[in-house]
Tab-separated table of C-alpha atoms and ligand atoms in Angstrom:
chain	number	residue	atom	x	y	z
A	1	MET	CA	-23.979	36.525	-7.153
A	2	ASP	CA	-26.553	33.757	-7.563
A	3	PHE	CA	-26.714	31.017	-4.927
A	4	SER	CA	-29.494	28.996	-6.561
A	5	LEU	CA	-28.674	25.655	-8.140
A	6	SER	CA	-29.654	25.008	-11.753
A	7	GLU	CA	-32.470	22.592	-12.622
A	8	GLU	CA	-29.819	20.105	-13.788
A	9	HIS	CA	-28.028	20.281	-10.439
A	10	GLU	CA	-31.312	19.849	-8.553
A	11	ALA	CA	-32.141	16.876	-10.797
A	12	ILE	CA	-28.814	15.146	-10.191
A	13	ARG	CA	-29.243	15.748	-6.450
A	14	GLN	CA	-32.632	14.048	-6.639
A	15	VAL	CA	-31.199	11.008	-8.454
A	16	ALA	CA	-28.315	10.655	-5.966
A	17	ARG	CA	-30.577	11.232	-2.961
A	18	GLU	CA	-33.023	8.532	-4.065
A	19	PHE	CA	-30.138	6.139	-4.642
A	20	ALA	CA	-28.639	6.864	-1.227
A	21	GLU	CA	-31.964	6.628	0.602
A	22	LYS	CA	-33.065	3.396	-1.075
A	23	LYS	CA	-29.801	1.534	-1.468
A	24	LEU	CA	-27.282	2.866	1.037
A	25	VAL	CA	-29.035	4.207	4.158
A	26	PRO	CA	-30.822	0.912	4.963
A	27	ARG	CA	-27.601	-1.107	4.619
A	28	ALA	CA	-24.899	1.225	5.957
A	29	GLY	CA	-24.930	-0.466	9.383
A	30	GLU	CA	-24.513	-3.856	7.720
A	31	PHE	CA	-21.579	-2.589	5.619
A	32	ASP	CA	-19.969	-1.270	8.803
A	33	ARG	CA	-20.452	-4.565	10.667
A	34	THR	CA	-19.475	-6.982	7.892
A	35	GLY	CA	-16.813	-4.893	6.167
A	36	GLN	CA	-18.045	-6.230	2.832
A	37	ILE	CA	-18.477	-4.061	-0.265
A	38	ASP	CA	-21.500	-4.806	-2.411
A	39	PHE	CA	-19.940	-4.807	-5.890
A	40	ALA	CA	-23.355	-5.178	-7.522
A	41	LEU	CA	-24.320	-1.931	-5.831
A	42	VAL	CA	-21.119	-0.252	-7.011
A	43	ARG	CA	-21.912	-1.340	-10.571
A	44	GLU	CA	-25.400	0.133	-10.158
A	45	MET	CA	-23.632	3.369	-9.274
A	46	GLY	CA	-21.776	2.977	-12.586
A	47	GLU	CA	-25.101	2.615	-14.429
A	48	ALA	CA	-26.348	5.743	-12.645
A	49	GLY	CA	-23.275	7.615	-13.938
A	50	PHE	CA	-21.646	8.054	-10.504
A	51	LEU	CA	-18.351	6.382	-11.444
A	52	GLY	CA	-17.359	8.843	-14.149
A	53	ILE	CA	-19.307	11.941	-13.245
A	54	THR	CA	-17.015	14.550	-14.788
A	55	VAL	CA	-15.693	12.281	-17.552
A	56	PRO	CA	-16.918	13.454	-20.991
A	57	GLU	CA	-19.560	11.264	-22.631
A	58	GLN	CA	-17.153	10.361	-25.471
A	59	TYR	CA	-15.158	8.345	-22.885
A	60	GLY	CA	-18.233	6.743	-21.332
A	61	GLY	CA	-18.762	9.247	-18.520
A	62	ALA	CA	-21.745	11.318	-17.464
A	63	GLY	CA	-20.148	14.524	-18.806
A	64	LEU	CA	-21.243	16.627	-15.826
A	65	ASP	CA	-19.427	19.396	-13.992
A	66	THR	CA	-17.568	19.332	-10.660
A	67	LEU	CA	-20.500	20.881	-8.801
A	68	SER	CA	-22.652	17.924	-9.924
A	69	TYR	CA	-19.933	15.600	-8.647
A	70	THR	CA	-19.908	17.415	-5.308
A	71	ILE	CA	-23.695	17.159	-5.038
A	72	VAL	CA	-23.611	13.415	-5.801
A	73	LEU	CA	-20.930	12.771	-3.162
A	74	GLU	CA	-22.805	14.885	-0.616
A	75	GLU	CA	-25.884	12.719	-1.141
A	76	LEU	CA	-23.959	9.425	-1.146
A	77	GLY	CA	-22.238	10.681	2.016
A	78	HIS	CA	-25.636	10.728	3.732
A	79	GLY	CA	-25.919	7.046	2.905
A	80	CYS	CA	-22.695	5.128	3.416
A	81	ALA	CA	-19.212	6.486	4.085
A	82	SER	CA	-17.480	3.412	2.644
A	83	HIS	CA	-19.298	3.454	-0.676
A	84	CYS	CA	-18.935	7.242	-0.863
A	85	THR	CA	-15.162	6.881	-0.379
A	86	ILE	CA	-14.960	4.179	-3.051
A	87	VAL	CA	-16.741	6.489	-5.523
A	88	GLY	CA	-14.691	9.556	-4.504
A	89	ALA	CA	-11.328	7.831	-4.912
A	90	HIS	CA	-12.392	6.275	-8.204
A	91	ASN	CA	-13.470	9.651	-9.673
A	92	SER	CA	-10.963	12.077	-8.155
A	93	LEU	CA	-7.860	9.975	-7.863
A	94	PHE	CA	-8.121	7.855	-11.002
A	95	ALA	CA	-10.512	9.303	-13.600
A	96	HIS	CA	-9.511	12.925	-12.947
A	97	PRO	CA	-5.709	12.534	-13.393
A	98	LEU	CA	-6.350	10.344	-16.444
A	99	LEU	CA	-8.421	13.157	-17.920
A	100	CYS	CA	-5.854	15.829	-17.051
A	101	PHE	CA	-2.646	14.012	-17.955
A	102	GLY	CA	-3.583	10.937	-20.051
A	103	THR	CA	-2.890	10.569	-23.756
A	104	GLU	CA	-5.873	10.156	-26.080
A	105	GLU	CA	-5.063	6.447	-26.317
A	106	GLN	CA	-4.947	6.074	-22.499
A	107	LYS	CA	-8.262	7.910	-22.080
A	108	ARG	CA	-9.933	5.655	-24.668
A	109	PHE	CA	-8.548	2.523	-23.072
A	110	TYR	CA	-9.026	3.203	-19.341
A	111	LEU	CA	-11.995	5.525	-18.974
A	112	PRO	CA	-14.970	3.636	-20.518
A	113	PRO	CA	-14.639	0.483	-18.327
A	114	ILE	CA	-13.867	2.662	-15.301
A	115	CYS	CA	-17.009	4.733	-15.809
A	116	SER	CA	-19.255	1.691	-16.231
A	117	GLY	CA	-17.889	-0.051	-13.131
A	118	GLU	CA	-16.599	-2.971	-15.189
A	119	LYS	CA	-13.104	-2.053	-13.954
A	120	PHE	CA	-11.891	-0.157	-10.896
A	121	GLY	CA	-9.205	2.464	-10.531
A	122	SER	CA	-6.990	3.454	-7.644
A	123	PHE	CA	-4.154	5.839	-6.749
A	124	SER	CA	-1.100	5.224	-4.614
A	125	LEU	CA	1.282	7.839	-3.290
A	126	SER	CA	1.842	7.358	0.473
A	127	GLU	CA	4.566	5.075	1.794
A	128	PRO	CA	5.680	4.106	5.301
A	129	ASN	CA	8.250	6.961	5.276
A	130	ALA	CA	6.368	9.415	3.054
A	131	GLY	CA	2.917	10.598	4.135
A	132	SER	CA	2.585	14.372	4.487
A	133	ASP	CA	6.024	14.747	2.892
A	134	ALA	CA	4.865	13.311	-0.400
A	135	ALA	CA	8.073	14.199	-2.254
A	136	ALA	CA	10.018	11.813	0.022
A	137	ILE	CA	8.682	8.637	-1.611
A	138	GLU	CA	11.206	5.829	-1.970
A	139	ALA	CA	9.565	3.604	-4.616
A	140	THR	CA	11.765	3.552	-7.711
A	141	ALA	CA	11.186	3.030	-11.410
A	142	VAL	CA	14.395	2.337	-13.325
A	143	PRO	CA	14.474	2.466	-17.151
A	144	ASP	CA	15.250	-0.790	-18.940
A	145	GLY	CA	14.867	-0.607	-22.747
A	146	ASP	CA	11.205	0.052	-23.563
A	147	HIS	CA	10.241	-0.583	-19.953
A	148	PHE	CA	10.650	0.731	-16.417
A	149	VAL	CA	11.235	-1.656	-13.531
A	150	LEU	CA	9.171	-0.703	-10.502
A	151	ASN	CA	10.062	-1.570	-6.893
A	152	GLY	CA	8.538	-0.337	-3.646
A	153	ASN	CA	5.677	-0.424	-1.175
A	154	LYS	CA	2.639	1.820	-0.977
A	155	ILE	CA	0.297	2.117	1.986
A	156	PHE	CA	-3.137	3.557	2.806
A	157	VAL	CA	-4.386	2.748	-0.696
A	158	THR	CA	-8.149	3.207	-1.067
A	159	ASN	CA	-9.659	0.745	-3.580
A	160	GLY	CA	-6.224	-0.889	-3.907
A	161	ALA	CA	-7.468	-4.308	-2.819
A	162	PHE	CA	-9.751	-4.703	-5.816
A	163	ALA	CA	-8.578	-2.100	-8.367
A	164	ASP	CA	-7.739	-3.306	-11.863
A	165	TYR	CA	-5.587	-0.263	-12.590
A	166	ILE	CA	-3.507	1.726	-10.104
A	167	ILE	CA	-1.762	5.051	-10.592
A	168	VAL	CA	1.596	4.682	-8.835
A	169	MET	CA	4.087	7.442	-8.053
A	170	ALA	CA	7.735	6.418	-8.172
A	171	LYS	CA	11.121	8.106	-8.276
A	172	THR	CA	12.725	7.951	-11.719
A	173	ASP	CA	15.523	10.266	-10.611
A	174	LYS	CA	16.383	10.218	-6.906
A	175	SER	CA	18.617	13.275	-7.183
A	176	GLN	CA	15.788	15.549	-8.333
A	177	GLY	CA	13.481	15.583	-5.281
A	178	TRP	CA	9.845	16.154	-6.314
A	179	ARG	CA	11.002	16.806	-9.896
A	180	GLY	CA	12.288	13.213	-10.055
A	181	ILE	CA	8.848	11.624	-9.516
A	182	THR	CA	6.909	9.997	-12.372
A	183	ALA	CA	3.347	8.630	-12.422
A	184	PHE	CA	2.698	5.175	-13.884
A	185	ILE	CA	-0.421	3.118	-14.501
A	186	VAL	CA	-0.017	-0.418	-13.168
A	187	HIS	CA	-2.338	-3.278	-14.147
A	188	LYS	CA	-3.088	-5.611	-11.262
A	189	ASP	CA	-2.375	-8.764	-13.258
A	190	THR	CA	1.243	-7.735	-13.973
A	191	PRO	CA	3.835	-10.110	-12.475
A	192	GLY	CA	5.464	-8.482	-9.443
A	193	PHE	CA	2.249	-6.894	-8.178
A	194	SER	CA	0.670	-7.987	-4.916
A	195	VAL	CA	-1.763	-6.680	-2.335
A	196	GLY	CA	-0.260	-6.651	1.151
A	197	HIS	CA	-1.779	-5.993	4.559
A	198	ILE	CA	-5.403	-4.849	4.739
A	199	GLU	CA	-5.754	-2.319	7.581
A	200	GLU	CA	-8.287	-2.554	10.408
A	201	LYS	CA	-9.779	0.890	10.906
A	202	LEU	CA	-12.012	2.984	13.151
A	203	GLY	CA	-14.524	3.372	10.328
A	204	LEU	CA	-14.946	2.907	6.560
A	205	HIS	CA	-15.010	-0.826	7.201
A	206	ALA	CA	-16.349	-1.691	3.747
A	207	SER	CA	-13.747	0.420	1.970
A	208	PRO	CA	-10.549	-1.618	2.178
A	209	THR	CA	-7.347	0.336	2.834
A	210	THR	CA	-4.338	-1.648	1.738
A	211	GLU	CA	-0.651	-1.927	1.280
A	212	LEU	CA	0.513	-2.582	-2.295
A	213	ILE	CA	3.810	-4.252	-3.121
A	214	PHE	CA	5.718	-3.885	-6.398
A	215	GLN	CA	8.612	-6.250	-6.915
A	216	ASP	CA	10.625	-5.983	-10.132
A	217	LEU	CA	7.393	-5.128	-11.899
A	218	ARG	CA	8.007	-4.359	-15.581
A	219	LEU	CA	6.033	-1.468	-17.008
A	220	PRO	CA	5.991	-0.510	-20.674
A	221	LYS	CA	6.847	3.167	-21.230
A	222	THR	CA	3.341	3.610	-22.653
A	223	ASN	CA	2.095	3.237	-19.051
A	224	ILE	CA	3.626	6.544	-17.978
A	225	LEU	CA	0.894	9.019	-17.033
A	226	GLY	CA	1.971	12.510	-18.073
A	227	LYS	CA	5.672	13.057	-18.613
A	228	VAL	CA	8.739	11.652	-16.892
A	229	GLY	CA	9.358	13.895	-13.870
A	230	GLU	CA	5.775	15.215	-13.853
A	231	GLY	CA	4.463	12.755	-11.260
A	232	PHE	CA	4.396	15.172	-8.319
A	233	LYS	CA	2.197	17.542	-10.336
A	234	VAL	CA	-0.068	14.597	-11.242
A	235	ALA	CA	-0.305	13.714	-7.542
A	236	MET	CA	-1.023	17.291	-6.430
A	237	GLU	CA	-3.734	17.800	-9.055
A	238	SER	CA	-5.338	14.475	-8.039
A	239	LEU	CA	-5.276	15.549	-4.386
A	240	ASN	CA	-6.708	18.982	-5.183
A	241	SER	CA	-9.690	17.275	-6.763
A	242	GLY	CA	-9.769	14.677	-3.963
A	243	ARG	CA	-9.930	17.436	-1.354
A	244	ILE	CA	-13.158	18.729	-2.887
A	245	SER	CA	-14.559	15.200	-2.740
A	246	VAL	CA	-13.633	14.811	0.946
A	247	GLY	CA	-15.311	18.160	1.610
A	248	ALA	CA	-18.453	16.945	-0.155
A	249	HIS	CA	-18.395	13.662	1.739
A	250	SER	CA	-18.081	15.604	5.006
A	251	LEU	CA	-21.203	17.607	4.124
A	252	GLY	CA	-23.136	14.383	3.611
A	253	LEU	CA	-21.976	12.773	6.845
A	254	ALA	CA	-22.763	15.890	8.853
A	255	GLY	CA	-26.091	16.417	7.106
A	256	ARG	CA	-27.178	12.924	8.108
A	257	ALA	CA	-26.026	13.473	11.717
A	258	LEU	CA	-27.948	16.750	11.958
A	259	TYR	CA	-31.056	15.116	10.478
A	260	LEU	CA	-30.882	12.299	13.055
A	261	ALA	CA	-30.246	14.679	15.957
A	262	LEU	CA	-33.198	16.873	14.943
A	263	LYS	CA	-35.494	13.868	14.542
A	264	TYR	CA	-34.494	12.435	17.905
A	265	SER	CA	-34.827	15.778	19.674
A	266	LYS	CA	-38.453	16.056	18.549
A	267	GLU	CA	-39.309	12.476	19.577
A	268	ARG	CA	-37.445	12.183	22.868
A	269	LYS	CA	-39.332	13.482	25.884
A	270	GLN	CA	-37.743	14.500	29.191
A	271	PHE	CA	-39.235	16.592	31.970
A	272	GLY	CA	-42.583	16.167	30.203
A	273	GLN	CA	-41.634	17.716	26.879
A	274	PRO	CA	-39.639	16.992	23.698
A	275	ILE	CA	-35.993	17.813	24.301
A	276	SER	CA	-36.087	20.070	21.190
A	277	SER	CA	-37.934	22.592	23.348
A	278	PHE	CA	-34.870	23.030	25.600
A	279	GLN	CA	-32.585	25.892	24.723
A	280	MET	CA	-29.387	23.945	25.328
A	281	ILE	CA	-30.466	21.345	22.745
A	282	GLN	CA	-31.554	24.132	20.386
A	283	ALA	CA	-28.097	25.713	20.702
A	284	HIS	CA	-26.486	22.415	19.674
A	285	LEU	CA	-28.803	22.142	16.659
A	286	ALA	CA	-28.251	25.745	15.597
A	287	ASN	CA	-24.457	25.454	15.916
A	288	MET	CA	-24.462	22.241	13.892
A	289	HIS	CA	-26.570	23.852	11.175
A	290	CYS	CA	-24.438	27.028	10.966
A	291	ARG	CA	-21.161	25.170	10.572
A	292	LEU	CA	-22.657	22.803	8.000
A	293	ALA	CA	-24.167	25.655	5.959
A	294	ALA	CA	-20.896	27.634	6.003
A	295	SER	CA	-18.888	24.571	4.948
A	296	ARG	CA	-21.290	23.872	2.096
A	297	LEU	CA	-20.609	27.329	0.650
A	298	LEU	CA	-16.851	26.696	0.714
A	299	VAL	CA	-17.131	23.261	-0.897
A	300	TYR	CA	-19.490	24.534	-3.597
A	301	GLU	CA	-17.250	27.546	-4.254
A	302	ALA	CA	-14.164	25.339	-4.706
A	303	SER	CA	-16.182	23.167	-7.134
A	304	TRP	CA	-17.388	26.238	-9.007
A	305	ARG	CA	-13.821	27.579	-9.333
A	306	LYS	CA	-12.641	24.252	-10.721
A	307	ASP	CA	-15.482	24.291	-13.253
A	308	LYS	CA	-14.577	27.837	-14.295
A	309	GLY	CA	-10.973	26.791	-14.880
A	310	LEU	CA	-9.778	29.096	-12.073
A	311	ASP	CA	-6.972	28.229	-9.689
A	312	TYR	CA	-8.693	26.158	-7.025
A	313	ALA	CA	-5.958	24.368	-5.017
A	314	THR	CA	-6.130	26.635	-1.964
A	315	HIS	CA	-9.925	26.789	-2.123
A	316	ALA	CA	-10.047	22.990	-2.186
A	317	ALA	CA	-7.717	22.850	0.843
A	318	THR	CA	-9.842	25.440	2.677
A	319	ALA	CA	-13.091	23.647	1.873
A	320	LYS	CA	-11.652	20.280	2.918
A	321	LEU	CA	-10.205	21.643	6.158
A	322	VAL	CA	-13.348	23.462	7.267
A	323	ALA	CA	-15.802	20.767	6.136
A	324	SER	CA	-13.876	17.863	7.683
A	325	GLU	CA	-13.472	19.598	11.056
A	326	MET	CA	-17.147	20.520	10.836
A	327	ALA	CA	-18.081	16.855	10.243
A	328	THR	CA	-16.147	15.814	13.349
A	329	TYR	CA	-17.872	18.571	15.359
A	330	VAL	CA	-21.382	17.893	14.039
A	331	THR	CA	-21.233	14.126	14.557
A	332	HIS	CA	-19.801	14.715	18.053
A	333	ARG	CA	-22.668	17.118	18.871
A	334	ALA	CA	-25.206	14.673	17.411
A	335	ILE	CA	-24.087	12.099	19.979
A	336	GLN	CA	-24.525	14.770	22.654
A	337	VAL	CA	-28.106	15.428	21.567
A	338	LEU	CA	-28.892	11.708	21.691
A	339	GLY	CA	-27.160	11.390	25.068
A	340	GLY	CA	-26.315	7.829	26.143
A	341	TYR	CA	-28.260	6.394	23.204
A	342	GLY	CA	-25.915	8.209	20.831
A	343	TYR	CA	-23.047	6.102	22.184
A	344	LEU	CA	-24.736	2.819	21.263
A	345	ARG	CA	-24.058	0.803	18.117
A	346	ASP	CA	-27.820	0.576	17.514
A	347	TYR	CA	-27.985	4.310	16.870
A	348	GLU	CA	-26.471	5.534	13.641
A	349	VAL	CA	-24.701	8.607	15.016
A	350	GLU	CA	-22.100	6.410	16.726
A	351	ARG	CA	-21.041	5.122	13.287
A	352	LEU	CA	-21.150	8.600	11.715
A	353	TYR	CA	-18.834	9.881	14.455
A	354	ARG	CA	-16.309	7.142	13.694
A	355	GLU	CA	-16.604	7.592	9.921
A	356	ALA	CA	-16.198	11.388	10.092
A	357	ARG	CA	-12.809	11.191	11.787
A	358	VAL	CA	-10.938	10.090	8.680
A	359	THR	CA	-11.978	13.177	6.720
A	360	GLU	CA	-9.414	15.147	8.749
A	361	LEU	CA	-6.724	12.664	7.746
A	362	TYR	CA	-6.982	11.355	4.222
A	363	GLU	CA	-6.147	13.351	1.073
A	364	GLY	CA	-3.899	15.404	3.370
A	365	THR	CA	-4.230	15.979	7.098
A	366	SER	CA	-5.746	19.169	8.533
A	367	GLU	CA	-2.177	20.252	9.302
A	368	ILE	CA	-1.238	19.950	5.612
A	369	GLN	CA	-4.343	21.914	4.557
A	370	ARG	CA	-3.334	24.693	7.007
A	371	LEU	CA	0.187	24.644	5.575
A	372	VAL	CA	-1.152	24.936	2.007
A	373	ILE	CA	-3.503	27.792	2.994
A	374	ALA	CA	-0.896	29.696	5.019
A	375	ARG	CA	1.758	29.407	2.289
A	376	ASP	CA	-0.715	30.839	-0.214
A	377	LEU	CA	-1.719	33.665	2.144
A	378	ILE	CA	1.910	34.604	2.758
A	379	LYS	CA	2.779	34.412	-0.948
A	380	HIS	CA	-0.059	36.761	-1.903
A	381	SER	CA	0.181	39.209	0.992
B	401	LIG	N1	-1.510	21.880	-6.495
B	401	LIG	C1	-0.718	22.097	-7.565
B	401	LIG	N2	0.610	22.189	-7.469
B	401	LIG	C2	1.153	22.081	-6.253
B	401	LIG	C3	0.382	21.856	-5.105
B	401	LIG	C4	-1.004	21.765	-5.263
B	401	LIG	N3	-1.819	21.522	-4.228
B	401	LIG	N4	1.203	21.770	-4.023
B	401	LIG	C5	2.444	21.956	-4.481
B	401	LIG	N5	2.420	22.127	-5.837
B	401	LIG	C6	3.553	22.368	-6.735
B	401	LIG	C7	4.321	23.648	-6.325
B	401	LIG	O1	3.737	24.784	-6.940
B	401	LIG	C8	5.700	23.327	-6.833
B	401	LIG	O2	5.777	23.529	-8.223
B	401	LIG	P1	6.457	24.853	-8.902
B	401	LIG	O3	7.817	24.977	-8.288
B	401	LIG	O4	6.442	24.517	-10.355
B	401	LIG	O5	5.541	25.994	-8.545
B	401	LIG	C9	5.820	21.840	-6.608
B	401	LIG	O6	4.487	21.306	-6.574
B	401	LIG	C10	6.526	21.486	-5.301
B	401	LIG	O7	5.797	22.094	-4.279
B	401	LIG	P2	6.416	22.432	-2.846
B	401	LIG	O8	7.758	23.030	-3.026
B	401	LIG	O9	5.379	23.195	-2.114
B	401	LIG	O10	6.579	20.974	-2.221
B	401	LIG	P3	6.770	20.537	-0.718
B	401	LIG	O11	7.446	19.234	-0.778
B	401	LIG	O12	7.401	21.639	0.085
B	401	LIG	O13	5.304	20.408	-0.094
B	401	LIG	C11	3.032	19.635	0.096
B	401	LIG	C12	4.228	20.032	-0.772
B	401	LIG	C13	3.315	19.547	1.574
B	401	LIG	C14	1.964	20.675	-0.158
B	401	LIG	C15	2.685	18.256	-0.470
B	401	LIG	O14	3.715	17.350	-0.200
B	401	LIG	C16	1.389	17.724	0.048
B	401	LIG	O15	0.297	18.099	-0.401
B	401	LIG	N6	1.506	16.771	1.009
B	401	LIG	C17	0.352	16.049	1.505
B	401	LIG	C18	0.221	14.778	0.758
B	401	LIG	C19	-1.119	14.196	0.948
B	401	LIG	O16	-2.131	14.876	0.866
B	401	LIG	N7	-1.124	12.884	1.160
B	401	LIG	C20	-2.334	12.149	1.268
B	401	LIG	C21	-2.233	11.141	0.199
B	401	LIG	S1	-3.645	10.213	0.021
B	401	LIG	S2	-2.783	8.601	-0.824
C-alpha cells in the first residue's frame, strides 16, 4: 500500500491551493455577506480546468482522475464553500452523469461549453414530497409524438438559478416505482421553464438554492439522458459521485478551521502564555486533526476505488458521512478554541461552522448514508 500522492496530484493541489488562497480566501466573507456569485471568477475556474476535471480532453475537460477532482475540491473548500459547491454540483451532478449515460452527440454538444464555464449545468431530483425517498418523485413526463411533456416542481436545486442545462428526473410510468423514472436534459430557454423561490439559508449564501417549475414543457426525445426508465440509476450514480465531492468539500472546510484554530492558539495569550500551551486546547487541536486525517483517508479511498472502476457507492456514502460529521465537529471545536471571538462574524470560524452544517444534509442526509452503509453490510454479511 502506498499513501504518497503522485507528482501530478501534488501539482494539481498546488494549482488549486494557489487559486483558493489568492482568489477565494480573501473574498469568502464578502460572498457570504452579499450572497453574490462572481461569475468572472467561476469562468477563471473553467480556464484552470476546474469545471470539467474528470471530463476527457476530447470533450474540453482536463482529463484528470477522481482523486485529482477530490484534491481540487478540498483546496477550493478551504477558500469558499459557495464556490466549492457550485464547482462540485457542476462536475458531479451534471458532467459526470453526462459522461456515464450521455450519447456521443450529447457529450459533444453539452460538455465543451460546460467545461469552459461558458454554460452551466445543474441537476434536479428532490421535490416537496420526495427528498430522502427519491423514488417518490411526482414530476411527470408524458410522451407526445417525438416529444415528452414535462410537468412538476423541483426544490433544493444547486446552480438551478443560473444553469443553462438542467438534468431533471421525472416519472414516465407512475406504476413502475423507481423503474418508471427517466432523466431528461432541459434547456433553460424552453417555454414552460421558470425559476421559482430562491431559499434563504444558514450558509452557502453565494450558491443559490432554488425551486424550478416545469409547466407543459415540451422536450424532444433526443433530450433523454440514458434510457427511458433508467433515471433512478442516473440519479444514484450522480449522487455517488456527489457524495465524494461533499466529502472532499468537508475536508477543505475542516482543514481551514483547524488552520485558524492553530494560528489563533499560538497568538492568543491568557494567564501569561499562548493558549496553545494549555493541555485542554491541545486536546481540542489533536482531536480535530485525528478526525480530519481519518476522514481524508476515507475520501481518498472512495476516489481511488472510483478511478479503478471498482464498486464505490458504499465507500462514497461512508466517506461522505464521516467527513461531513467531522466538518461539523471540527468547525464547532474551532469556535471553542477561539472562545467568544469564534462566535463573532469578524472571525472566519463562525462562517465555517454555518457552512459545514449543510454537508450532513445535501446529496443525502447522514441518515440516508447510514441506511446505504447498513444495507450493504447486511447484504454482504
Ligand atoms: N448506487 C447505485 N445504485 C443504487 C444506489 C446507489 N447508491 N442506491 C440504490 N441503487 C439501485 C439499487 O441497487 C436498485 O437497483 P437493482 O434492483 O437493479 O439492484 C435500485 O437502485 C433501487 O434501489 P432501492 O430498492 O434501494 O431503492 P429505495 O427506494 O429503497 O432506496 C435510497 C434508495 C434511499 C438509497 C435512495 O432513494 C437515496 O439515495 N435517497 C437519498 C436521495 C438523496 O440523496 N437526495 C439528495 C438529492 S440532492 S438534489
